Coordinates of C-alpha atoms in Angstrom, one line a residue:
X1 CA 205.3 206.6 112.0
X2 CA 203.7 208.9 114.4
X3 CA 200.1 209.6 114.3
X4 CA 199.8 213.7 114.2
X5 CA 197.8 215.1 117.3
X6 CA 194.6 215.5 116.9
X7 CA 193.2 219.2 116.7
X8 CA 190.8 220.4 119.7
X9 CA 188.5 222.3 118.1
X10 CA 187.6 225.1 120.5
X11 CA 183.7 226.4 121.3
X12 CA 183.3 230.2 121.1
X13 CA 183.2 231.6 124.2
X14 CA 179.0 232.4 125.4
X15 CA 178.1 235.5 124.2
X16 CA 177.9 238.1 127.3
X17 CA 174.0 238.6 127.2
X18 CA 171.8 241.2 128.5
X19 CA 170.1 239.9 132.0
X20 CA 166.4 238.7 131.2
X21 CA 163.9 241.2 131.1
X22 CA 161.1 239.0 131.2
X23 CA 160.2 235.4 132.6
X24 CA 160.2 234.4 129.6
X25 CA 163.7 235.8 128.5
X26 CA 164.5 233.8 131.8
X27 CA 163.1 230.3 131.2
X28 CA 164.5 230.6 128.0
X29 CA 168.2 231.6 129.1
X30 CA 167.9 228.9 131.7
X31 CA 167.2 226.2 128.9
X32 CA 170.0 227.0 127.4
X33 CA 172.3 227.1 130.3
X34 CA 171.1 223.8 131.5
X35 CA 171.5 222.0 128.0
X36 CA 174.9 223.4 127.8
X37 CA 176.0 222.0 131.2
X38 CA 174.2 218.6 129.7
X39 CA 176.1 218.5 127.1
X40 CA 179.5 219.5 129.3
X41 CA 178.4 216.2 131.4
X42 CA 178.4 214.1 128.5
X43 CA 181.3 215.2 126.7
X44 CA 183.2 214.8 130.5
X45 CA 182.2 211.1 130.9
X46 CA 182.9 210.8 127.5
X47 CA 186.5 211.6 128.3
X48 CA 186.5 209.8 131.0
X49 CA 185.8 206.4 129.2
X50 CA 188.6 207.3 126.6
X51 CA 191.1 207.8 129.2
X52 CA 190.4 204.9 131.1
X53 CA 190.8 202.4 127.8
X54 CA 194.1 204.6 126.4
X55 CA 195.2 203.8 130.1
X56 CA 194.1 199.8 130.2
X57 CA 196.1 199.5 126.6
X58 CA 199.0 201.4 127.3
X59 CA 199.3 199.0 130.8
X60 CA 198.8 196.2 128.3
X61 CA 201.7 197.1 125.6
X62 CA 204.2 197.5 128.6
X63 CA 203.2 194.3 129.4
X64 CA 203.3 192.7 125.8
X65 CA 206.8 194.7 126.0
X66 CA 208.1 193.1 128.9
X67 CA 207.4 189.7 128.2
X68 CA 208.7 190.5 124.3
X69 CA 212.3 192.0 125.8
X70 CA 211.9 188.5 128.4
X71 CA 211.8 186.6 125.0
X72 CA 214.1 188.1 123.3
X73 CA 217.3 187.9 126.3
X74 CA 216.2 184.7 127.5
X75 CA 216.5 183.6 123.9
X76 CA 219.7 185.2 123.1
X77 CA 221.3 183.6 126.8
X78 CA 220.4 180.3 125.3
X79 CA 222.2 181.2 121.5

């Protein structure tokens, strides 16, 4: 049975904001914009970590595959 794909659950797109009026406006937009691309980073490498395990076990059931369908004629030659 087929798993259902799992949803992506979108991020509203960042408000457009009025430039900063103030320095403080300003360090306080730049927090922001800096924990946001922090948190970009880490969800990236996060990714990155999934797809390199989905790709190590998908090389691994071709494998396990192969040497199953290897079985299975080598087997059936001897029958």
């Amino acid at each position: 049975m087929r798993k259902p794909a799992t949803a992506l659950h979108r991020r509203p797109p960042a408000v457009a904001r009025r430039a900063a009026r103030t320095r403080a406006e300003a360090a306080v937009d730049l927090v922001r914009v800096e924990f946001d691309a922090a948190r970009l980073e880490r969800e990236i490498a996060q990714l990155d970590r999934r797809s390199a395990l989905a790709r190590r076990a998908l090389e691994d059931g071709r494998h396990r595959a192969r040497a199953l369908v290897a079985r299975l004629t080598d087997e059936g030659a001897h029958q």
